[in-house]
mmCIF file of C-alpha atoms in Angstrom:
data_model
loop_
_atom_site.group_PDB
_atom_site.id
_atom_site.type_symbol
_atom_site.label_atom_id
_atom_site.label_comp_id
_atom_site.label_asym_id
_atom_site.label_seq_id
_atom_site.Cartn_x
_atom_site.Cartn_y
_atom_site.Cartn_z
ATOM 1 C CA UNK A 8 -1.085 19.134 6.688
ATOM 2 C CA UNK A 9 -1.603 15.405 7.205
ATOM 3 C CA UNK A 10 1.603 13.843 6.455
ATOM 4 C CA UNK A 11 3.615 10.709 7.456
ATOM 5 C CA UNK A 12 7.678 10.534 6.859
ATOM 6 C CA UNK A 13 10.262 7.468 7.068
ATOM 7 C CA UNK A 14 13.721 7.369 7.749
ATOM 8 C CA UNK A 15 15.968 7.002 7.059
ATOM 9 C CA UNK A 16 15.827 6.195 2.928
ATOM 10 C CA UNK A 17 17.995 3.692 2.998
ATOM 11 C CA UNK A 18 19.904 1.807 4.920
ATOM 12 C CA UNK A 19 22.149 -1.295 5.501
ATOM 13 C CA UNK A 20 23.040 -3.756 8.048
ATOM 14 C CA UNK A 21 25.395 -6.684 8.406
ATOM 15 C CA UNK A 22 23.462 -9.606 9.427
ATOM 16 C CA UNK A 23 22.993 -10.119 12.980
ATOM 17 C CA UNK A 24 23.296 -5.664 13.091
ATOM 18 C CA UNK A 25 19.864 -4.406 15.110
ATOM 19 C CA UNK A 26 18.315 -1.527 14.400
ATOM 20 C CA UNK A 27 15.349 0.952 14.229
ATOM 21 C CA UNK A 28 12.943 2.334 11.427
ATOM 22 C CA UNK A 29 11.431 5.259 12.064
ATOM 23 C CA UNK A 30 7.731 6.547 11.221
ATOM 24 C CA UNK A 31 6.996 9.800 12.635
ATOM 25 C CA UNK A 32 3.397 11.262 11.836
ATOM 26 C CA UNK A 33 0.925 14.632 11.866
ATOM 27 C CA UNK A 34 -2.061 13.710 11.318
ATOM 28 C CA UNK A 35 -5.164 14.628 13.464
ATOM 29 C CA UNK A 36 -7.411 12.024 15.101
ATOM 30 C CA UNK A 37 -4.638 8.759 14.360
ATOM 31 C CA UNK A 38 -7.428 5.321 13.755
ATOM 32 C CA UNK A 39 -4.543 3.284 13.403
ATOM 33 C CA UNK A 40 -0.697 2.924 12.071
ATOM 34 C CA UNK A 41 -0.183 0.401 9.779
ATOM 35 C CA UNK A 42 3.652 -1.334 8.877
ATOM 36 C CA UNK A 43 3.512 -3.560 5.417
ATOM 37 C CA UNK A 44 6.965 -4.992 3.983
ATOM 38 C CA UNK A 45 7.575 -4.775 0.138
ATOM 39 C CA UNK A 46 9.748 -7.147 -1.719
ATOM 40 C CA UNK A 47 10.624 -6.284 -5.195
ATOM 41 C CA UNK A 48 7.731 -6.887 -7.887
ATOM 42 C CA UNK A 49 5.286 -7.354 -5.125
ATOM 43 C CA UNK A 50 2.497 -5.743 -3.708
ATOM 44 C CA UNK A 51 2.714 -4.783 0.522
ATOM 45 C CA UNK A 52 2.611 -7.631 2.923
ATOM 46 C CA UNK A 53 0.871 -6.581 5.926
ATOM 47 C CA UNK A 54 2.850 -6.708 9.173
ATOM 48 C CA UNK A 55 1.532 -4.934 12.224
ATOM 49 C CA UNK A 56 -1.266 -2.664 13.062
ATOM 50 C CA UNK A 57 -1.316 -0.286 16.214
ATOM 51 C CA UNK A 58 -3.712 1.750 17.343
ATOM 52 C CA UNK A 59 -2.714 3.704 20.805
ATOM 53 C CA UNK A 60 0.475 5.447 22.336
ATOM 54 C CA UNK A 61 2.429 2.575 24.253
ATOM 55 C CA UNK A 62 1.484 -0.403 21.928
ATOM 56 C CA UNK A 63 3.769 -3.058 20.729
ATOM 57 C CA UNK A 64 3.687 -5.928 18.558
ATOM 58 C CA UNK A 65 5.955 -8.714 17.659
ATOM 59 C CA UNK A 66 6.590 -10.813 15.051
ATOM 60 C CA UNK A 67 9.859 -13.365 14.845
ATOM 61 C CA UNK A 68 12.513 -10.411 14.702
ATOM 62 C CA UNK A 69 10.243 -7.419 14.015
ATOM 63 C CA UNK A 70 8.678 -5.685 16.797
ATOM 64 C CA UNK A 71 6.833 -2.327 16.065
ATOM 65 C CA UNK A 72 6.282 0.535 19.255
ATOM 66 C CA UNK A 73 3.851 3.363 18.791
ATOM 67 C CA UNK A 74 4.190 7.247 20.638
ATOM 68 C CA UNK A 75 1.659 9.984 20.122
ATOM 69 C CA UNK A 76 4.317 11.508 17.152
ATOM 70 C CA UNK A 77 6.146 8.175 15.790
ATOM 71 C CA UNK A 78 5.957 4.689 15.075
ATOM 72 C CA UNK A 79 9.427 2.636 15.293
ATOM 73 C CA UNK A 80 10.355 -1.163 13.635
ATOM 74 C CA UNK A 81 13.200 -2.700 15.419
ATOM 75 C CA UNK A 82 14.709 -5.607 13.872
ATOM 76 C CA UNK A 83 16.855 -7.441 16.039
ATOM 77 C CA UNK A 84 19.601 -9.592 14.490
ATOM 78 C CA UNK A 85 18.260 -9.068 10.931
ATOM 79 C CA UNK A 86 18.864 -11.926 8.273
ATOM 80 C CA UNK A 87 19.444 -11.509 4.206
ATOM 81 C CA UNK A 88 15.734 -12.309 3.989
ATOM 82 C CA UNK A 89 14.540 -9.152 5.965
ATOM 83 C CA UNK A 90 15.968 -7.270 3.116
ATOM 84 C CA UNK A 91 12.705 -5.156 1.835
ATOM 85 C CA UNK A 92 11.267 -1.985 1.624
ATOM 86 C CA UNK A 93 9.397 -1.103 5.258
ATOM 87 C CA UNK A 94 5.997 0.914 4.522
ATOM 88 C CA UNK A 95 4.381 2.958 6.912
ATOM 89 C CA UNK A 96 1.137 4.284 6.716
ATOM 90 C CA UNK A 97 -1.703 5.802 9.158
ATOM 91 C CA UNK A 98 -5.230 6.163 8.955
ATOM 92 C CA UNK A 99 -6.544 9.398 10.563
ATOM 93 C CA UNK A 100 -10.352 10.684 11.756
ATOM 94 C CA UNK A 101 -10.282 13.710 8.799
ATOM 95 C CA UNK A 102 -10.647 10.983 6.028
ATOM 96 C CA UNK A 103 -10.925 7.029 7.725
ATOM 97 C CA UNK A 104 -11.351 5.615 4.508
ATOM 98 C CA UNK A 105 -7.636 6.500 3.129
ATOM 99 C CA UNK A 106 -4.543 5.702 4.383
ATOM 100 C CA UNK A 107 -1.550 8.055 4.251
ATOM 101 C CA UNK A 108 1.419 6.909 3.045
ATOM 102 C CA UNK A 109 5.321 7.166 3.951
ATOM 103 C CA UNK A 110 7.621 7.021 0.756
ATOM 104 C CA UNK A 111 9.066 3.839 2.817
ATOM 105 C CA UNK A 112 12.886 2.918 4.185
ATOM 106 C CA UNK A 113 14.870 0.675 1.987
ATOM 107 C CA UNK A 114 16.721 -2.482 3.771
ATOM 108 C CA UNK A 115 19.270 -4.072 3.086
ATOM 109 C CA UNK A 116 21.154 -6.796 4.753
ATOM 110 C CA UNK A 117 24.232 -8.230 4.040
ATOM 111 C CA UNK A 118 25.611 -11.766 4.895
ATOM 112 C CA UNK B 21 -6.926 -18.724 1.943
ATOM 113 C CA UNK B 22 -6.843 -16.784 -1.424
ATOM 114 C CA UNK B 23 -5.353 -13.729 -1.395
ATOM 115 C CA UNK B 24 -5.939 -10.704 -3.490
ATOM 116 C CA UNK B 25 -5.152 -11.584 -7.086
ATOM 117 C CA UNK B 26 -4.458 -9.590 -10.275
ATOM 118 C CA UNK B 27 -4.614 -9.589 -13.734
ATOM 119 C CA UNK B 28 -2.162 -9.387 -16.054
ATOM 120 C CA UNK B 29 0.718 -9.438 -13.946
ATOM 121 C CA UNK B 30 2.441 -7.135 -17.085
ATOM 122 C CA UNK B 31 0.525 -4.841 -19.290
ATOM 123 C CA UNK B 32 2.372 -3.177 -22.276
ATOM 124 C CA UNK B 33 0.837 -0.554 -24.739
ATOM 125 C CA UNK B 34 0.618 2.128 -26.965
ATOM 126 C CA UNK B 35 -0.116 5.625 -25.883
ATOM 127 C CA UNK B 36 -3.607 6.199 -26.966
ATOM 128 C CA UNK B 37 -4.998 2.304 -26.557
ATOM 129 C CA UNK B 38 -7.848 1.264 -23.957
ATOM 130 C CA UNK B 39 -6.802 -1.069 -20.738
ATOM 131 C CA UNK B 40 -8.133 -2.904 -18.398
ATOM 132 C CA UNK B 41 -6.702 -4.144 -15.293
ATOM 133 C CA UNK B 42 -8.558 -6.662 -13.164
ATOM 134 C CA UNK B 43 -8.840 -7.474 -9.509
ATOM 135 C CA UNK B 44 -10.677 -10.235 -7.372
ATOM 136 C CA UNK B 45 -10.236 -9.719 -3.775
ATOM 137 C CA UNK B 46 -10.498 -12.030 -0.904
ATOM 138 C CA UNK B 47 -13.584 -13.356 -0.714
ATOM 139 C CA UNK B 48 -16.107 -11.784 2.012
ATOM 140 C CA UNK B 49 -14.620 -8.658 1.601
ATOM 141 C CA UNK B 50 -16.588 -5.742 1.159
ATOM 142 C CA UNK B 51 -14.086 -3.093 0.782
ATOM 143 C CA UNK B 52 -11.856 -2.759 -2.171
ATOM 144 C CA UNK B 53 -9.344 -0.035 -3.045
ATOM 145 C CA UNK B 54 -7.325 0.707 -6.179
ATOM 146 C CA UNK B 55 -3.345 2.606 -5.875
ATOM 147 C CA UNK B 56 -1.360 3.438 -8.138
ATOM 148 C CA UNK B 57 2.692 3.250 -7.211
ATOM 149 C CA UNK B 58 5.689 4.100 -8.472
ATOM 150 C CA UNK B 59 8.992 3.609 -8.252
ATOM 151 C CA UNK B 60 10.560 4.793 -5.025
ATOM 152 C CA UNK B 61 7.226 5.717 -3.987
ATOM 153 C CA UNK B 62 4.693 5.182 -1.652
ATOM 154 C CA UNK B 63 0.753 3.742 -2.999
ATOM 155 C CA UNK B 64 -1.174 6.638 -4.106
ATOM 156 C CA UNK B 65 -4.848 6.572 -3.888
ATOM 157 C CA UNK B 66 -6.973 6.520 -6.547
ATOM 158 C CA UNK B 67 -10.782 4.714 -5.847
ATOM 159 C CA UNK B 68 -12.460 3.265 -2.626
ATOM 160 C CA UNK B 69 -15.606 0.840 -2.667
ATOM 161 C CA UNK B 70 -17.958 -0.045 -0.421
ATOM 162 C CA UNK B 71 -20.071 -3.247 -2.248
ATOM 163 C CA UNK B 72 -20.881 -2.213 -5.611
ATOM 164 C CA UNK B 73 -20.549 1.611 -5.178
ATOM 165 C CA UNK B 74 -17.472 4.171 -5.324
ATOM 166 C CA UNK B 75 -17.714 5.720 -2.554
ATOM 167 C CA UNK B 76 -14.681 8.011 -2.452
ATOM 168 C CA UNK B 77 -13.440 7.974 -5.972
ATOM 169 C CA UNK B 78 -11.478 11.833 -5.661
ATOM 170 C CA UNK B 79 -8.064 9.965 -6.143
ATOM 171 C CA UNK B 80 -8.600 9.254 -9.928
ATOM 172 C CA UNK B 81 -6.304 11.671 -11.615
ATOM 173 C CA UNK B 82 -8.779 12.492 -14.796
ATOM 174 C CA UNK B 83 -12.031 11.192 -16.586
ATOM 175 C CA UNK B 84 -9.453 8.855 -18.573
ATOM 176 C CA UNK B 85 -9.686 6.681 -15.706
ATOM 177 C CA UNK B 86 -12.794 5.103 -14.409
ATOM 178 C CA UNK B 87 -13.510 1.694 -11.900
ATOM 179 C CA UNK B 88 -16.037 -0.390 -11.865
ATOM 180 C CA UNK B 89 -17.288 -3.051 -9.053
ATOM 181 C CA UNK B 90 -20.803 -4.680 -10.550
ATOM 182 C CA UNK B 91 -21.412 -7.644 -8.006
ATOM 183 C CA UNK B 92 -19.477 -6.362 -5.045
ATOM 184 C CA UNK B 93 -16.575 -8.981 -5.779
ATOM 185 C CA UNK B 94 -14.276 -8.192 -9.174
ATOM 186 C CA UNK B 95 -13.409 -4.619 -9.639
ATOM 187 C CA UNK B 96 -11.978 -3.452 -13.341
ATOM 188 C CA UNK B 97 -10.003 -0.570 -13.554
ATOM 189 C CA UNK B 98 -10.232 1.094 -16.807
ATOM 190 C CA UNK B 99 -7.769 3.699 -18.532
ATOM 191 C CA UNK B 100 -8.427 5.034 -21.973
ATOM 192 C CA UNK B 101 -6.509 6.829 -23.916
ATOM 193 C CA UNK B 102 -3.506 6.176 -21.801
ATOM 194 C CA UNK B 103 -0.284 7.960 -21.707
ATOM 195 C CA UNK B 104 3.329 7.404 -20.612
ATOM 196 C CA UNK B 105 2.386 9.263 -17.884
ATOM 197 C CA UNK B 106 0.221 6.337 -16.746
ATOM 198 C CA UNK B 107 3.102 4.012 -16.497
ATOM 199 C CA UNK B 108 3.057 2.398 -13.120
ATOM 200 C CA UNK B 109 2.175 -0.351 -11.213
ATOM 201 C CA UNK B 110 -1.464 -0.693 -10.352
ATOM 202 C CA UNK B 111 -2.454 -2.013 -7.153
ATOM 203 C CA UNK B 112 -5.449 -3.572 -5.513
ATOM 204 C CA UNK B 113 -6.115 -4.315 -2.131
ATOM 205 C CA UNK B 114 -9.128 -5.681 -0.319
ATOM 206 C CA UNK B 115 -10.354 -5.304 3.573
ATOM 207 C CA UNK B 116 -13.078 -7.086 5.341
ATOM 208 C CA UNK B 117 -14.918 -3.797 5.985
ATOM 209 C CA UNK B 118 -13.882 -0.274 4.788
ATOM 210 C CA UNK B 119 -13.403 1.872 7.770
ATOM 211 C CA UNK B 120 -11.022 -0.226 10.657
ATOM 212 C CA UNK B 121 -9.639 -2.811 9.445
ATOM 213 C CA UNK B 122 -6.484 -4.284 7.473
ATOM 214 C CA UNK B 123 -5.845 -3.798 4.192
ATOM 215 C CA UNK B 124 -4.506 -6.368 2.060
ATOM 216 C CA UNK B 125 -2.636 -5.891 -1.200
ATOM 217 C CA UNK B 126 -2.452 -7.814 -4.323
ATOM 218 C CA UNK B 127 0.674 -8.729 -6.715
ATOM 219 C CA UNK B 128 -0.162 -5.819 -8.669
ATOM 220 C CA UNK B 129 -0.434 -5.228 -12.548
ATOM 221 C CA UNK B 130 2.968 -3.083 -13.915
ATOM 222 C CA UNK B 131 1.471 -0.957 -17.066
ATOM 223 C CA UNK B 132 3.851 0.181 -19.246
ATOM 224 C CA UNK B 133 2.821 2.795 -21.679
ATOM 225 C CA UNK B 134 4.761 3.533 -24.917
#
């Protein structure tokens, strides 16, 4: 079954704490892995796009990997603002038109 | 430019009543997708177009719920005889074509059913 899962939940840093989100994925035929941030009452603010094994993109503290099973979002030396929820979701050859969703990781950073 | 926009920003009503929930996407896009999310949750699918036509519409949960796109620009999403089940916030998104490329999301309209 096609499915895409984030971890962990939840989690919380101290500002200036790095660490990793993971995105793992089954899916058959990936056409792309997409990371969006959510901020409370909002709709998802598109951050990266990857498309093959070995990839990486940056973006002022984010930078997002890709591997033939995963996806990770590092965030090195997080601030308050970072605090969101991370989405994940892929778009696979069965069905190009949807995108799968994770249930997303929860981040929160503390001052 | 303009982003995806969407109206009301808050919808409350009665179980039973008709709504409408409007989206205008960025302009020059020809893709346009409705989710529905809720809390703690990821989007969930619910109607894809292409232009003016629906062209994967299997994520609308029942006939109470039907989408409309008459130009190719402004898509209304229409619920009738809604239920507290329906509560959630709608979202739209918009992409420049329908198959590769980026999605971006709207604001989002929270329904609230009583």
């Amino acid at each position: 079954e096609d499915q895409v899962t984030q971890s962990p939940e939840a989690l919380r840093l101290q500002e200036g704490e790095s660490s990793s989100l993971n995105c793992s994925y089954t899916v058959s035929g990936l056409r792309g892995l997409f990371w969006y941030r959510q901020d409370p009452g909002k709709g998802p603010e598109f951050l990266f796009t990857l498309y093959s094994a070995g990839e990486e993109k940056e973006k002022e503290r984010l930078k997002a990997t890709l591997t033939k099973k995963e996806s990770f979002l590092h965030i090195t030396a997080p601030k308050p603002e970072d605090s969101a929820t991370y989405l994940c979701a892929v778009r696979h050859a069965g069905n190009n038109r949807k995108l799968i969703w994770g249930l997303g990781t929860s981040l929160a950073v503390n001052p | 430019g303009a982003g995806v926009s969407q109206t009301p920003s808050n919808k409350v009503t009665e179980k039973g009543k008709y709504v409408e929930l409007r989206c205008d996407p960025i302009s020059g896009h020809t893709a346009l997708y409705w989710y529905r999310q809720s809390l703690g949750q990821g989007p969930e699918f619910l109607i894809y177009f292409q232009g003016t036509g629906a062209a994967d519409d299997s994520g609308l949960p029942n006939d109470r719920f039907f989408a409309v796109r008459p130009e190719g620009s402004v898509s209304t999403l229409k619920i009738q005889r809604t239920e507290r089940g329906d509560s959630a916030v709608y979202l739209c998104a918009s992409s420049l074509d329908g198959v590769s490329s980026t999605q971006y999301f709207g604001p989002g309209t929270r329904l609230t059913v009583l």
